[in-house]
XYZ file of C-alpha atoms in Angstrom:
241
model
C 0.021 0.072 -0.064
C 1.362 3.562 -0.878
C 1.325 6.168 1.534
C -1.038 8.513 -0.191
C -3.260 9.666 2.795
C -2.915 13.263 2.962
C -4.892 14.254 6.354
C -4.384 12.774 9.733
C -8.184 12.739 9.724
C -8.017 9.899 7.407
C -6.190 7.922 9.830
C -6.907 5.627 12.869
C -4.704 4.303 15.685
C -4.143 0.857 16.328
C -6.508 0.792 19.481
C -9.311 2.278 17.228
C -8.643 -0.078 14.381
C -8.749 -3.032 16.971
C -12.130 -1.590 18.258
C -13.438 -1.217 14.864
C -12.679 -4.711 13.522
C -13.221 -6.697 16.839
C -9.778 -8.193 16.678
C -7.023 -7.690 19.498
C -4.014 -5.807 19.037
C -2.101 -8.661 19.126
C -3.700 -10.513 16.261
C -3.359 -7.445 14.078
C 0.068 -7.322 14.736
C 0.346 -10.939 13.917
C -1.538 -10.585 10.543
C 0.600 -7.563 9.792
C 4.000 -9.774 10.098
C 2.268 -12.489 8.286
C 1.575 -9.962 5.351
C -2.090 -10.345 5.489
C -2.394 -6.220 5.901
C 0.057 -3.633 5.194
C 2.184 -2.151 7.766
C 0.882 1.080 9.332
C 1.624 4.407 8.005
C 3.998 6.166 10.063
C 3.648 9.733 11.027
C 6.546 10.649 13.164
C 7.009 7.898 15.734
C 3.308 6.949 15.534
C 1.673 4.128 13.360
C -1.749 4.766 11.820
C -3.918 2.730 9.659
C -6.563 3.287 7.086
C -9.943 2.166 5.839
C -7.515 -0.487 3.763
C -6.482 -2.053 6.845
C -10.107 -2.242 8.159
C -11.577 -4.097 5.046
C -8.630 -6.321 4.755
C -8.890 -7.625 8.607
C -12.630 -7.935 8.040
C -12.098 -10.191 4.930
C -9.698 -12.299 7.203
C -12.099 -12.657 9.789
C -14.934 -13.638 7.081
C -12.246 -16.494 5.992
C -11.614 -17.484 9.415
C -15.652 -17.651 10.055
C -15.596 -20.049 6.934
C -13.188 -22.531 8.462
C -10.126 -21.252 6.203
C -6.833 -22.275 7.917
C -3.974 -19.557 8.310
C -2.214 -20.975 4.974
C -5.557 -20.817 3.029
C -6.219 -17.269 4.306
C -2.522 -16.365 3.081
C -3.100 -17.919 -0.102
C -6.487 -16.031 -0.654
C -5.152 -12.744 0.395
C -1.914 -13.004 -1.578
C -4.150 -13.194 -4.813
C -5.668 -9.702 -4.145
C -3.485 -7.093 -5.588
C -1.477 -4.682 -3.312
C -3.219 -1.686 -5.015
C -6.620 -3.013 -4.797
C -9.021 -0.342 -3.304
C -10.868 -0.567 -0.134
C -14.228 -0.997 -2.277
C -12.552 -3.831 -4.260
C -11.593 -5.627 -1.155
C -14.925 -4.967 0.359
C -16.307 -6.729 -2.691
C -14.229 -10.038 -1.764
C -16.122 -10.093 1.345
C -19.508 -9.394 -0.029
C -19.195 -12.121 -2.549
C -17.678 -14.627 -0.387
C -20.149 -15.810 1.941
C -23.086 -16.551 -0.495
C -20.526 -18.640 -2.523
C -19.022 -20.571 0.379
C -20.075 -24.154 0.883
C -21.971 -24.756 4.362
C -19.622 -25.361 7.323
C -18.883 -29.259 7.780
C -20.555 -30.837 11.042
C -18.377 -33.163 13.227
C -20.225 -36.333 14.255
C -19.646 -39.858 15.305
C -19.293 -42.959 12.990
C -22.595 -43.866 14.457
C -24.332 -40.721 13.454
C -22.725 -40.689 9.917
C -23.898 -44.083 9.285
C -27.475 -43.033 10.353
C -27.244 -39.942 8.046
C -26.002 -42.092 5.100
C -28.915 -44.498 5.581
C -26.595 -47.550 5.137
C -23.649 -49.016 6.311
C -20.323 -47.580 5.468
C -17.195 -49.679 4.991
C -13.823 -48.521 5.202
C -13.561 -48.329 1.410
C -16.760 -46.323 1.433
C -15.320 -43.884 3.833
C -12.172 -43.608 1.691
C -14.340 -42.991 -1.401
C -16.450 -40.092 0.460
C -13.008 -38.817 1.565
C -11.579 -38.817 -2.028
C -14.847 -36.956 -2.959
C -14.479 -34.407 -0.279
C -17.324 -35.191 1.473
C -16.177 -37.187 4.672
C -12.989 -36.552 6.642
C -11.795 -38.152 9.519
C -10.610 -36.361 12.718
C -7.993 -36.916 15.145
C -10.736 -37.541 17.686
C -12.196 -40.550 15.914
C -15.083 -38.814 14.544
C -15.629 -37.132 11.179
C -16.454 -33.948 9.490
C -19.199 -34.336 6.837
C -20.385 -31.728 4.131
C -23.918 -32.745 5.122
C -25.474 -31.054 1.830
C -23.253 -33.433 -0.332
C -23.459 -36.613 1.792
C -26.594 -37.949 -0.222
C -24.959 -37.312 -3.584
C -21.795 -39.416 -2.224
C -23.860 -42.145 -1.026
C -25.708 -42.377 -4.299
C -22.280 -42.609 -6.017
C -21.382 -45.511 -3.596
C -24.469 -47.086 -4.564
C -23.478 -47.118 -8.143
C -20.265 -48.781 -7.194
C -18.094 -45.827 -8.288
C -14.230 -47.049 -7.616
C -11.963 -45.152 -5.175
C -9.328 -44.155 -8.181
C -12.272 -42.872 -10.201
C -13.623 -40.804 -7.245
C -10.322 -39.362 -6.781
C -9.859 -38.311 -10.425
C -13.403 -36.963 -10.370
C -12.717 -34.840 -7.359
C -9.397 -33.574 -8.889
C -11.769 -32.542 -12.142
C -14.438 -30.842 -9.893
C -11.716 -28.820 -8.021
C -9.830 -27.548 -11.078
C -12.934 -26.379 -13.161
C -14.773 -25.382 -9.891
C -12.141 -22.899 -8.902
C -11.975 -21.756 -12.569
C -15.507 -20.836 -12.659
C -15.504 -19.313 -9.275
C -12.544 -17.041 -10.208
C -14.357 -16.058 -13.667
C -17.726 -15.478 -11.788
C -15.909 -13.227 -9.434
C -14.193 -11.267 -12.100
C -17.789 -10.828 -13.849
C -19.186 -9.404 -10.617
C -16.249 -7.029 -9.871
C -16.120 -5.628 -13.636
C -19.550 -5.517 -14.897
C -22.063 -5.978 -11.836
C -20.110 -4.049 -9.130
C -19.604 -0.876 -11.073
C -23.389 -0.841 -11.952
C -24.006 -1.052 -8.219
C -21.831 1.855 -7.538
C -23.202 3.938 -9.985
C -26.842 3.429 -8.650
C -25.705 3.879 -5.152
C -27.083 0.568 -3.987
C -25.689 -0.963 -0.714
C -23.368 -3.824 -0.525
C -26.397 -6.011 1.078
C -28.230 -5.450 -2.431
C -25.237 -7.102 -4.207
C -24.897 -9.977 -1.590
C -28.813 -10.724 -2.123
C -28.015 -10.955 -5.915
C -25.577 -13.264 -5.371
C -27.431 -15.510 -3.122
C -30.279 -15.598 -5.749
C -27.650 -15.979 -8.445
C -25.929 -19.252 -6.739
C -28.829 -21.748 -7.524
C -29.283 -20.066 -10.960
C -25.735 -20.700 -11.753
C -25.716 -24.336 -10.429
C -28.807 -25.052 -12.514
C -27.014 -23.450 -15.689
C -24.047 -25.695 -15.147
C -25.925 -28.615 -15.003
C -27.712 -27.873 -17.910
C -24.478 -26.987 -19.936
C -22.862 -30.210 -18.619
C -25.933 -32.143 -19.871
C -25.929 -30.648 -23.272
C -22.126 -31.224 -23.579
C -22.661 -34.786 -22.738
C -25.259 -35.022 -25.285
C -23.018 -33.404 -27.889
C -20.125 -35.628 -27.028
C -22.306 -38.756 -27.486
C -23.450 -37.517 -30.899
C -19.862 -36.921 -32.004
C -18.949 -40.289 -30.674
C -21.685 -41.924 -32.917
C -20.924 -39.985 -35.806
C -17.094 -41.091 -35.595
C -18.124 -44.765 -35.409
C -20.619 -44.462 -38.148
C -17.927 -43.289 -40.541
């Protein structure tokens, strides 16, 4: 961050920053040393902070709420340009929550089996783990992406091999990340400027994203089905030559 603040009235102290973002001074200093937020602006022997520090720390806290590890938070923040405006950084937070999957629930093996509605062998658990649905914990319990458990069980019932599940998850992860990045860029470059011009509050943009998510899922399913049909037609055409 470049030192472009001209007036002391635009600056806040470390204690004021702590109160505004709801973080301890110790944590703010820790995140600063890790490069998650820029260093303070120096005025003589004192350090001051700006709205950029506020929005970056708000984003860090949002990522923590969604279960991101420190390493994952560092990776996410590193992708935000150093010259990003506070409005752009705030947009990341606005778009984050509606697109995040529900936090996993931690359950016992017995509860997991009950929710699955069928016995789960060790091979089944390995497959669900490969699909990113069930994760064993050190306490002998399991973290479960509950919203996706029924899909995983359906794949087990179809006899999906572990290796195929692992390969499928790699495909889902790669393409899912690419789609998420492109949609975020779409909102940043086309939707966000339009909302700023109308003076609409960020809450309206968040509501739009929340409503857009199921539409996007349906569109992806339709595109996938169309692509599969087209692939089948091309395969039949090649065999008939």
